[in-house]
Amino acid sequence: MKICVIGTGYVGLVSGTCFAEFGFQVTCVDVNAQKIENLNKGIIPIYEPGLDDLVLKNVTSKNLSFSTNLGQSVQHADVIFIAVGTPTSADSGKADLSYVFKALEDLAPHVTTYKVVVVKSTVPVGTCRKVSDFLAQHCSTELFDVVSNPEFLREGAAIEDFMRPNRVVIGSQSERATALMKQLYRPLYLFETPAVYTSWESAEVIKYSANAFLATKISFINQISDLCEACGANIQDVAKGIGLDHRIGSKFLHPSPGYGGSCFPKDARALLETAKEYAVALSLIEAGVSYNDARKHKMAERVTAHFKGNLNGKVIGVLGLTFKPNTDDMRESPSLSIIPELVKAGAIVQAYDPKGMDEAHHFFRDSITYCQDAYQAITGSDVTLILTEWNAFRGLDLKRMKSLMKSPCVFDFRNIYTLKEMNDAGFEYHSLGRRSSDYAPSSKNQKTG
Ligand code: UDX
Ligand code: UDX
């Protein structure tokens, strides 16, 4: 079976490469000629662990190729995946579908034999029906079927998530198309991956509500973390205590400076827009979204408050810029809200991120200093601010760190250190949902966090 993937972003490139790894013939197409030229030279446009090796392996075995020639790739393919971006529109919270429909416009003239057109991009409910109507205007309805097949790939773990997903969701109106999708995902059924066969609309809602649920879960734990700070409870213990209940689950209960990334903020916003169109109130999701936006600002305020509102000339060593570890993606990263506020208030920011420095430069330009490593970033600083939980920051030499800083104060917005180790190392330590003053080494009630 031959596959054409349109759009070689995170989702298209990972999906195309993994299907090639399953043994299918895959051509990944993109309008960005430079990207394709680079991919043909083995240069991968994103940082995603393991992806470079897998691309190389499948290009070498001739299962995977890259092209700008959409027409030819579509003609040869049995299945066409649409994996172009669906960013938030410039003028509303809605998903911008112009790239999806541009791709359809480009592919329609080349549908001369039966094809399954799979919508992989995250699209609002009703889009697959519109895609089908659009194609029907341009080619015979005998020649195509439309399928919704949302992705649930986490950046940084995308290959693992593709190869061992919790589930596969197929929204289809046609038995012929469903049978073809089954063939495509056959390698996963051998691992007994559960599959949900459903309608277009349900598949579309599954994708948005999964992301909105997880985003709301994070806002929930962040609010509980605020309560813990106020009342003296410890969020690590609380998350463990509630997460052990199987109905709640232990995942996605880490307090943070707010969720970011290319999906949660965009998808939660788009779902709210869809709800508005149907005059349905999604007040829980709405509250989670606005809390998350406000939280990023609150995080900057905490640092400002430490300096009694005067950040002028204060040096802040920032560790981590990407929205999560193991990616170079900066989209909607909390650092993009927090750092500009600190800089605007007069702070001097020295930052380091293991993979995100180039991307970060597009956003921060020369407003911050870019450092070679964590120790350089904290040298001479009045405060260290941990924004992303990269492994490289988990085992810093605390003695060395203290000797390099102007004053030993750490704001750890990812809770990667324990109260005990920071207390023992002599730091003034501010984390989320835990009070440092509660750590009393001699106390019988010693906290665990
Ligand atoms: C994906 C999904 O498509 C999105 O719906 C989901 O919610 C998140 O993941 P992502 O892979 O991150 O988006 O998108 P991006 O990195 O922006 O890549 C899209 C690619 O499609 C780009 O390489 C772009 O050049 C290409 N593209 C865009 C086309 O080939 N044709 C177009 O008409 C438009
Ligand atoms: C997410 C979904 O997990 C994936 O299924 C979907 O298809 C795409 O969007 P991704 O954005 O790559 O994946 O990262 P994820 O690991 O979900 O983290 C998203 C954000 O939530 C990050 O900013 C992360 O720091 C934050 N987060 C996550 C928390 O703040 N607390 C947590 O407990 C977990």
Coordinates of C-alpha atoms and ligand atoms in Angstrom, one line a residue:
M1 CA 0.0 0.0 0.0
K2 CA 1.3 3.5 -0.9
I3 CA 0.8 6.4 1.4
C4 CA 1.2 10.2 0.7
V5 CA 1.5 12.5 3.7
I6 CA 0.8 16.2 3.1
G7 CA 2.6 18.4 5.6
T8 CA 5.9 17.4 7.2
G9 CA 5.5 19.2 10.5
Y10 CA 5.7 17.3 13.8
V11 CA 2.7 15.1 13.1
G12 CA 3.2 14.5 9.4
L13 CA 6.9 13.7 9.6
V14 CA 6.5 11.4 12.6
S15 CA 3.4 9.6 11.2
G16 CA 4.9 9.2 7.7
T17 CA 8.2 7.9 9.1
C18 CA 6.4 5.4 11.4
F19 CA 4.2 4.1 8.6
A20 CA 7.4 3.6 6.5
E21 CA 8.8 1.7 9.5
F22 CA 5.7 -0.6 9.3
G23 CA 6.8 -1.4 5.8
F24 CA 4.5 0.8 3.7
Q25 CA 5.8 3.0 0.8
V26 CA 5.5 6.6 2.1
T27 CA 6.1 9.9 0.3
C28 CA 6.0 13.0 2.6
V29 CA 5.1 16.2 0.7
D30 CA 5.5 19.8 1.8
V31 CA 5.1 23.2 0.2
N32 CA 8.3 24.3 1.9
A33 CA 10.9 23.4 -0.7
Q34 CA 13.8 24.1 1.7
K35 CA 12.4 21.7 4.2
I36 CA 12.1 19.0 1.6
E37 CA 15.6 19.7 0.3
N38 CA 17.0 19.4 3.8
L39 CA 15.0 16.2 4.5
N40 CA 16.5 14.7 1.4
K41 CA 19.9 15.5 2.8
G42 CA 19.0 13.9 6.1
I43 CA 18.5 17.2 7.9
I44 CA 15.5 16.9 10.2
P45 CA 13.6 20.2 10.8
I46 CA 12.7 19.5 14.4
Y47 CA 14.3 17.9 17.5
E48 CA 12.4 14.7 18.3
P49 CA 14.3 11.9 20.0
G50 CA 15.0 8.9 17.7
L51 CA 13.4 10.5 14.6
D52 CA 16.7 11.2 12.7
D53 CA 17.7 7.5 12.9
L54 CA 14.3 6.3 11.9
V55 CA 14.1 8.7 8.9
L56 CA 17.6 7.6 7.8
K57 CA 16.8 3.9 8.1
N58 CA 13.6 4.2 6.1
V59 CA 15.1 6.5 3.4
T60 CA 17.9 4.0 3.0
S61 CA 15.5 1.1 2.7
K62 CA 13.5 3.2 0.1
N63 CA 10.3 3.0 2.1
L64 CA 10.4 6.7 2.8
S65 CA 10.9 9.7 0.4
F66 CA 10.3 13.4 0.4
S67 CA 9.0 15.5 -2.4
T68 CA 7.4 18.9 -3.3
N69 CA 5.5 17.2 -6.1
L70 CA 2.1 16.8 -4.6
G71 CA 0.4 15.8 -7.8
Q72 CA 2.6 12.9 -8.5
S73 CA 2.7 11.7 -4.9
V74 CA -1.2 11.8 -4.7
Q75 CA -1.6 9.9 -8.0
H76 CA 0.6 7.1 -6.8
A77 CA -1.0 6.8 -3.3
D78 CA -3.8 4.7 -2.1
V79 CA -4.1 6.7 1.1
I80 CA -3.5 10.4 1.5
F81 CA -2.9 11.9 5.0
I82 CA -3.5 15.5 5.5
A83 CA -1.2 16.7 8.3
V84 CA -0.8 20.4 7.7
G85 CA -1.1 22.8 10.6
T86 CA -4.4 24.1 12.0
P87 CA -3.2 27.1 14.1
T88 CA -5.5 29.4 16.0
S89 CA -6.8 32.0 13.5
A90 CA -5.3 35.5 13.8
D91 CA -8.7 37.1 14.4
S92 CA -10.5 34.6 16.6
G93 CA -9.9 31.5 18.8
K94 CA -11.1 29.3 15.9
A95 CA -8.8 26.8 14.1
D96 CA -7.5 28.2 10.9
L97 CA -8.5 25.6 8.2
S98 CA -7.1 27.4 5.3
Y99 CA -4.1 25.1 5.0
V100 CA -6.3 22.0 5.1
F101 CA -8.5 23.3 2.3
K102 CA -5.5 24.6 0.3
A103 CA -4.1 21.0 0.5
L104 CA -7.5 19.6 -0.7
E105 CA -7.6 22.1 -3.6
D106 CA -4.1 21.0 -4.6
L107 CA -4.8 17.3 -4.4
A108 CA -8.3 17.1 -5.9
P109 CA -7.3 17.2 -9.6
H110 CA -5.0 14.2 -9.0
V111 CA -7.7 11.9 -7.6
T112 CA -8.1 9.8 -10.7
T113 CA -8.3 6.4 -9.0
Y114 CA -9.9 5.5 -5.6
K115 CA -8.2 7.2 -2.7
V116 CA -8.8 7.4 1.0
V117 CA -8.3 10.9 2.2
V118 CA -7.4 10.8 5.9
V119 CA -7.7 14.0 8.0
K120 CA -4.9 13.7 10.6
S121 CA -4.7 17.5 11.4
T122 CA -6.8 18.5 14.4
V123 CA -10.0 19.9 12.9
P124 CA -13.2 21.2 14.5
V125 CA -16.3 19.0 14.5
G126 CA -18.0 19.1 11.1
T127 CA -14.8 19.5 9.1
C128 CA -14.6 15.9 7.7
R129 CA -18.1 16.4 6.3
K130 CA -17.0 19.7 4.7
V131 CA -13.9 18.0 3.3
S132 CA -16.1 15.3 1.8
D133 CA -18.4 17.9 0.3
F134 CA -15.5 19.9 -1.0
L135 CA -14.0 16.8 -2.8
A136 CA -17.4 15.9 -4.2
Q137 CA -17.4 19.2 -6.0
H138 CA -14.1 18.4 -7.6
C139 CA -14.1 14.7 -8.3
S140 CA -16.4 11.8 -8.6
T141 CA -17.7 10.5 -5.2
E142 CA -16.8 6.9 -6.4
L143 CA -13.2 7.9 -6.3
F144 CA -12.7 8.9 -2.6
D145 CA -13.7 8.3 0.9
V146 CA -12.8 10.6 3.8
V147 CA -11.6 9.3 7.2
S148 CA -10.9 11.1 10.5
N149 CA -7.9 9.7 12.2
P150 CA -6.8 12.1 15.0
E151 CA -3.3 11.9 16.4
F152 CA -2.4 11.7 20.1
L153 CA 1.4 12.1 19.8
R154 CA 3.3 13.9 22.6
E155 CA 6.3 15.8 21.4
G156 CA 9.4 14.3 22.8
A157 CA 7.8 10.9 22.9
A158 CA 6.1 10.9 19.5
I159 CA 7.6 7.8 18.0
E160 CA 6.8 5.7 21.1
D161 CA 3.3 7.2 21.1
F162 CA 2.8 6.3 17.4
M163 CA 4.2 2.8 17.8
R164 CA 2.5 2.0 21.1
P165 CA -0.6 4.1 21.3
N166 CA -3.3 3.8 24.0
R167 CA -5.8 3.6 21.2
V168 CA -6.4 4.3 17.5
V169 CA -9.5 6.3 16.5
I170 CA -11.1 5.9 13.1
G171 CA -14.0 8.0 12.0
S172 CA -15.4 6.7 8.8
Q173 CA -18.7 6.4 6.9
S174 CA -17.4 3.8 4.5
E175 CA -16.6 0.1 5.0
R176 CA -14.1 0.1 2.2
A177 CA -12.2 3.0 3.8
T178 CA -12.4 1.4 7.3
A179 CA -11.0 -1.9 5.9
L180 CA -8.0 0.0 4.4
M181 CA -7.4 1.8 7.7
K182 CA -7.4 -1.5 9.4
Q183 CA -4.7 -2.8 7.1
L184 CA -2.6 0.3 7.8
Y185 CA -2.8 -0.1 11.5
R186 CA -2.5 -3.9 11.4
P187 CA 1.0 -3.9 13.0
L188 CA -0.6 -2.2 16.1
Y189 CA -3.5 -4.6 16.3
L190 CA -0.9 -7.3 16.6
F191 CA 0.0 -5.6 20.0
E192 CA -3.7 -5.6 20.8
T193 CA -4.0 -1.8 20.6
P194 CA -7.6 -0.9 21.2
A195 CA -9.4 0.8 18.3
V196 CA -12.5 3.0 18.3
Y197 CA -14.5 2.9 15.1
T198 CA -17.0 5.7 14.9
S199 CA -18.5 8.6 12.9
W200 CA -16.5 11.6 11.6
E201 CA -18.1 13.9 14.2
S202 CA -17.3 11.6 17.2
A203 CA -13.7 11.2 16.1
E204 CA -13.4 14.9 15.8
V205 CA -14.9 15.5 19.3
I206 CA -12.7 12.7 20.8
K207 CA -9.6 14.5 19.7
Y208 CA -10.6 17.9 21.1
S209 CA -12.1 16.6 24.3
A210 CA -9.1 14.4 25.1
N211 CA -6.8 17.5 24.9
A212 CA -9.3 19.7 26.7
F213 CA -9.7 17.1 29.5
L214 CA -5.9 16.8 30.0
A215 CA -5.5 20.6 29.9
T216 CA -8.3 21.0 32.5
K217 CA -6.6 18.3 34.6
I218 CA -3.5 20.4 34.7
S219 CA -5.4 23.6 35.6
F220 CA -7.1 21.6 38.3
I221 CA -3.8 20.4 39.9
N222 CA -2.3 23.9 39.5
Q223 CA -5.3 25.3 41.4
I224 CA -4.9 22.7 44.1
S225 CA -1.2 23.6 44.2
D226 CA -2.2 27.2 45.0
L227 CA -4.4 25.9 47.8
C228 CA -1.5 23.8 49.1
E229 CA 0.7 26.8 49.3
A230 CA -1.9 28.8 51.1
C231 CA -2.8 26.1 53.7
G232 CA 0.5 24.4 54.1
A233 CA -0.2 21.1 52.4
N234 CA 2.3 19.5 50.0
I235 CA 1.2 19.1 46.4
Q236 CA 3.5 16.2 45.7
D237 CA 1.9 14.2 48.5
V238 CA -1.6 15.4 47.5
A239 CA -1.0 14.4 43.8
K240 CA 0.2 11.0 44.9
G241 CA -2.6 10.5 47.3
I242 CA -5.3 11.3 44.7
G243 CA -3.5 9.8 41.7
L244 CA -3.5 6.4 43.3
D245 CA -7.2 6.3 42.9
H246 CA -7.5 4.5 39.6
R247 CA -10.5 6.6 38.6
I248 CA -8.3 9.7 38.8
G249 CA -5.0 8.3 37.6
S250 CA -1.5 9.6 38.5
K251 CA -0.6 11.1 35.1
F252 CA -0.9 14.8 34.4
L253 CA -0.9 15.8 38.0
H254 CA 2.3 17.8 38.0
P255 CA 2.0 21.4 39.0
S256 CA 3.6 23.7 36.4
P257 CA 3.9 27.4 35.4
G258 CA 1.0 26.6 33.0
Y259 CA 0.6 24.2 30.1
G260 CA 1.8 25.2 26.7
G261 CA 2.7 23.6 23.4
S262 CA 1.2 23.4 19.9
C263 CA -1.9 21.5 21.0
F264 CA -3.5 22.1 24.5
P265 CA -3.9 25.9 24.3
K266 CA -4.9 25.9 20.6
D267 CA -7.3 23.0 20.9
A268 CA -9.0 24.1 24.1
R269 CA -9.6 27.5 22.5
A270 CA -10.9 25.9 19.3
L271 CA -13.3 23.6 21.3
L272 CA -14.7 26.7 23.1
E273 CA -15.4 28.3 19.8
T274 CA -17.1 25.2 18.5
A275 CA -19.2 25.1 21.7
K276 CA -20.2 28.7 21.1
E277 CA -21.4 27.9 17.6
Y278 CA -23.6 25.2 19.0
A279 CA -24.7 27.5 21.9
V280 CA -23.4 25.0 24.5
A281 CA -21.6 26.1 27.7
L282 CA -18.3 24.4 28.4
S283 CA -17.7 26.4 31.5
L284 CA -15.3 23.9 33.1
I285 CA -13.0 24.1 30.1
E286 CA -13.3 27.8 29.8
A287 CA -12.3 28.3 33.5
G288 CA -9.3 26.0 32.9
V289 CA -8.2 28.0 29.9
S290 CA -8.4 31.4 31.5
Y291 CA -6.8 30.1 34.7
N292 CA -3.9 28.8 32.6
D293 CA -3.4 32.2 30.8
A294 CA -3.5 34.1 34.1
R295 CA -1.2 31.6 35.8
K296 CA 1.7 32.4 33.5
H297 CA 1.4 36.0 34.5
K298 CA 1.1 35.1 38.2
M299 CA 4.4 33.2 37.9
A300 CA 6.2 36.3 36.7
E301 CA 4.6 38.2 39.6
R302 CA 6.0 35.8 42.1
V303 CA 9.5 36.6 41.0
T304 CA 8.8 40.4 40.9
A305 CA 7.3 40.2 44.4
H306 CA 10.5 38.6 45.7
F307 CA 12.3 41.8 44.7
K308 CA 9.5 43.9 46.2
G309 CA 8.4 45.0 42.8
N310 CA 11.8 46.4 41.7
L311 CA 13.5 44.2 39.1
N312 CA 15.7 47.0 37.8
G313 CA 19.2 45.5 37.0
K314 CA 18.4 42.2 38.8
V315 CA 20.0 39.3 37.0
I316 CA 17.8 36.2 36.5
G317 CA 19.3 32.9 35.3
V318 CA 16.6 31.1 33.4
L319 CA 16.9 27.3 33.0
G320 CA 14.6 26.0 30.3
L321 CA 12.7 27.8 27.6
T322 CA 10.8 25.1 25.7
F323 CA 7.2 24.3 26.7
K324 CA 8.4 20.8 27.9
P325 CA 11.6 18.8 27.8
N326 CA 12.9 16.7 24.8
T327 CA 11.6 19.2 22.2
D328 CA 12.9 22.4 20.7
D329 CA 9.3 23.6 20.3
M330 CA 8.6 27.0 21.9
R331 CA 4.9 27.3 20.8
E332 CA 2.9 28.8 23.7
S333 CA 5.7 28.0 26.1
P334 CA 5.2 29.7 29.6
S335 CA 8.7 31.2 29.1
L336 CA 7.2 33.4 26.3
S337 CA 4.8 35.0 28.8
I338 CA 7.1 35.1 31.9
I339 CA 10.4 36.3 30.4
P340 CA 9.1 39.4 28.6
E341 CA 7.4 40.5 31.8
L342 CA 10.6 40.2 33.7
V343 CA 12.6 42.0 31.0
K344 CA 10.0 44.8 30.7
A345 CA 10.3 45.3 34.5
G346 CA 14.1 45.9 34.1
A347 CA 15.5 42.4 34.8
I348 CA 18.6 41.1 32.9
V349 CA 17.8 37.6 31.8
Q350 CA 20.5 35.0 31.1
A351 CA 19.0 31.8 29.7
Y352 CA 19.9 28.3 28.7
D353 CA 17.9 25.5 27.1
P354 CA 19.5 22.2 25.9
K355 CA 17.6 22.2 22.5
G356 CA 15.5 25.3 22.3
M357 CA 18.1 28.1 21.9
D358 CA 17.7 28.6 18.1
E359 CA 13.9 28.6 18.3
A360 CA 14.0 30.9 21.4
H361 CA 16.1 33.4 19.4
H362 CA 13.2 33.9 17.0
F363 CA 11.0 35.0 19.9
F364 CA 13.3 36.8 22.3
R365 CA 15.9 38.2 19.8
D366 CA 18.4 40.3 21.7
S367 CA 16.2 41.0 24.7
I368 CA 18.0 38.2 26.7
T369 CA 21.5 36.7 26.9
Y370 CA 21.9 33.2 25.5
C371 CA 24.3 31.0 27.5
Q372 CA 26.3 27.9 26.7
D373 CA 25.1 25.8 29.7
A374 CA 23.2 26.0 33.0
Y375 CA 26.1 27.2 35.1
Q376 CA 26.9 30.1 32.8
A377 CA 23.2 31.1 32.9
I378 CA 23.2 31.3 36.7
T379 CA 26.6 33.0 37.1
G380 CA 26.2 36.3 38.9
S381 CA 22.4 35.9 39.2
D382 CA 20.2 37.2 41.9
V383 CA 17.8 34.4 41.3
T384 CA 17.7 31.1 39.3
L385 CA 14.4 30.4 37.6
I386 CA 13.7 26.9 36.5
L387 CA 11.0 26.9 33.7
T388 CA 11.4 23.5 32.0
E389 CA 12.3 20.1 33.7
W390 CA 15.1 19.0 31.4
N391 CA 17.1 16.1 32.8
A392 CA 20.2 18.4 32.5
F393 CA 18.8 20.6 35.3
R394 CA 17.8 17.8 37.7
G395 CA 21.2 17.0 39.0
L396 CA 23.0 20.3 39.1
D397 CA 26.0 20.6 41.5
L398 CA 24.3 22.7 44.1
K399 CA 27.5 23.7 45.9
R400 CA 28.9 25.0 42.6
M401 CA 25.6 26.7 41.8
K402 CA 25.5 28.5 45.1
S403 CA 29.1 29.7 44.6
L404 CA 28.3 31.1 41.2
M405 CA 25.1 33.0 42.1
K406 CA 25.1 36.5 43.6
S407 CA 22.5 35.3 46.1
P408 CA 21.3 31.8 46.6
C409 CA 17.7 32.0 45.6
V410 CA 15.9 29.5 43.4
F411 CA 12.4 29.6 41.9
D412 CA 11.7 26.1 40.7
F413 CA 8.4 26.1 38.7
R414 CA 8.7 22.4 37.9
N415 CA 9.4 21.1 41.4
I416 CA 12.5 19.2 40.3
Y417 CA 14.3 19.5 43.6
T418 CA 13.3 18.3 47.1
L419 CA 12.8 20.8 49.9
K420 CA 15.4 18.9 51.9
E421 CA 18.2 19.1 49.4
M422 CA 17.7 22.8 48.7
N423 CA 17.4 23.5 52.4
D424 CA 20.5 21.5 53.1
A425 CA 22.4 23.3 50.3
G426 CA 21.5 26.6 51.8
F427 CA 19.2 28.0 49.2
E428 CA 16.1 30.1 49.6
Y429 CA 13.9 27.8 47.6
H430 CA 10.5 28.7 46.1
S431 CA 8.6 25.8 44.4
L432 CA 5.0 25.1 43.5
G433 CA 2.5 23.8 46.1
R434 CA 5.1 23.3 48.8
R435 CA 6.2 25.7 51.5
S436 CA 10.0 25.6 52.1
S437 CA 9.4 26.8 55.7
D438 CA 7.6 23.5 56.3
Y439 CA 10.7 21.6 55.8
A440 CA 12.2 21.2 59.3
P441 CA 14.9 18.6 59.3
S442 CA 14.5 17.9 63.0
S443 CA 10.7 17.9 63.0
K444 CA 8.8 14.7 63.6
N445 CA 6.3 15.9 61.0
Q446 CA 9.0 16.3 58.4
K447 CA 7.5 16.7 54.9
T448 CA 8.6 14.3 52.2
G449 CA 8.7 16.7 49.2
Ligands
UDX1 C1 0.0 19.2 13.6 C2 -1.5 19.1 13.1 O1 -1.5 19.2 11.8 C3 -2.3 20.0 13.9 O2 -3.6 20.0 13.4 C4 -2.3 19.4 15.2 O3 -3.2 20.1 16.1 C5 -0.9 19.6 15.8 O4 0.0 18.9 15.0 P1 2.2 20.3 13.2 O5 2.6 19.1 12.6 O6 2.7 20.7 14.5 O7 0.6 20.3 13.3 O8 2.2 21.5 12.2 P2 3.4 22.3 11.6 O9 4.7 22.0 12.3 O10 2.9 23.7 11.4 O11 3.6 21.6 10.2 C6 2.8 21.7 9.1 C7 3.6 21.5 7.8 O12 2.7 21.5 6.7 C8 4.6 22.5 7.5 O13 5.8 21.8 7.2 C9 4.1 23.2 6.3 O14 5.1 23.7 5.4 C10 3.2 22.2 5.6 N1 2.2 22.7 4.8 C11 1.4 23.7 5.2 C12 2.0 22.1 3.5 O15 2.7 21.2 3.1 N2 1.0 22.6 2.7 C13 0.2 23.6 3.1 O16 -0.7 24.0 2.3 C14 0.4 24.1 4.3
UDX2 C1 -0.3 16.9 23.9 C2 -1.1 15.6 24.1 O1 -0.5 15.0 25.3 C3 -1.0 14.7 22.9 O2 -1.8 13.6 23.2 C4 -1.7 15.5 21.8 O3 -1.9 14.9 20.7 C5 -0.8 16.8 21.5 O4 -0.8 17.5 22.7 P1 2.3 17.7 23.9 O5 1.7 19.1 23.7 O6 3.4 17.2 23.0 O7 1.1 16.6 23.7 O8 2.8 17.6 25.4 P2 2.3 17.1 26.8 O9 3.2 16.2 27.4 O10 0.8 16.7 26.8 O11 2.4 18.5 27.6 C6 1.6 19.6 27.3 C7 1.9 20.7 28.3 O12 1.3 20.4 29.6 C8 3.3 21.0 28.6 O13 3.5 22.4 28.7 C9 3.6 20.4 29.9 O14 4.6 21.0 30.7 C10 2.3 20.6 30.6 N1 2.0 19.6 31.7 C11 1.9 18.3 31.4 C12 1.8 20.0 33.0 O15 1.9 21.2 33.2 N2 1.6 19.1 34.0 C13 1.5 17.8 33.7 O16 1.2 17.0 34.7 C14 1.6 17.3 32.4

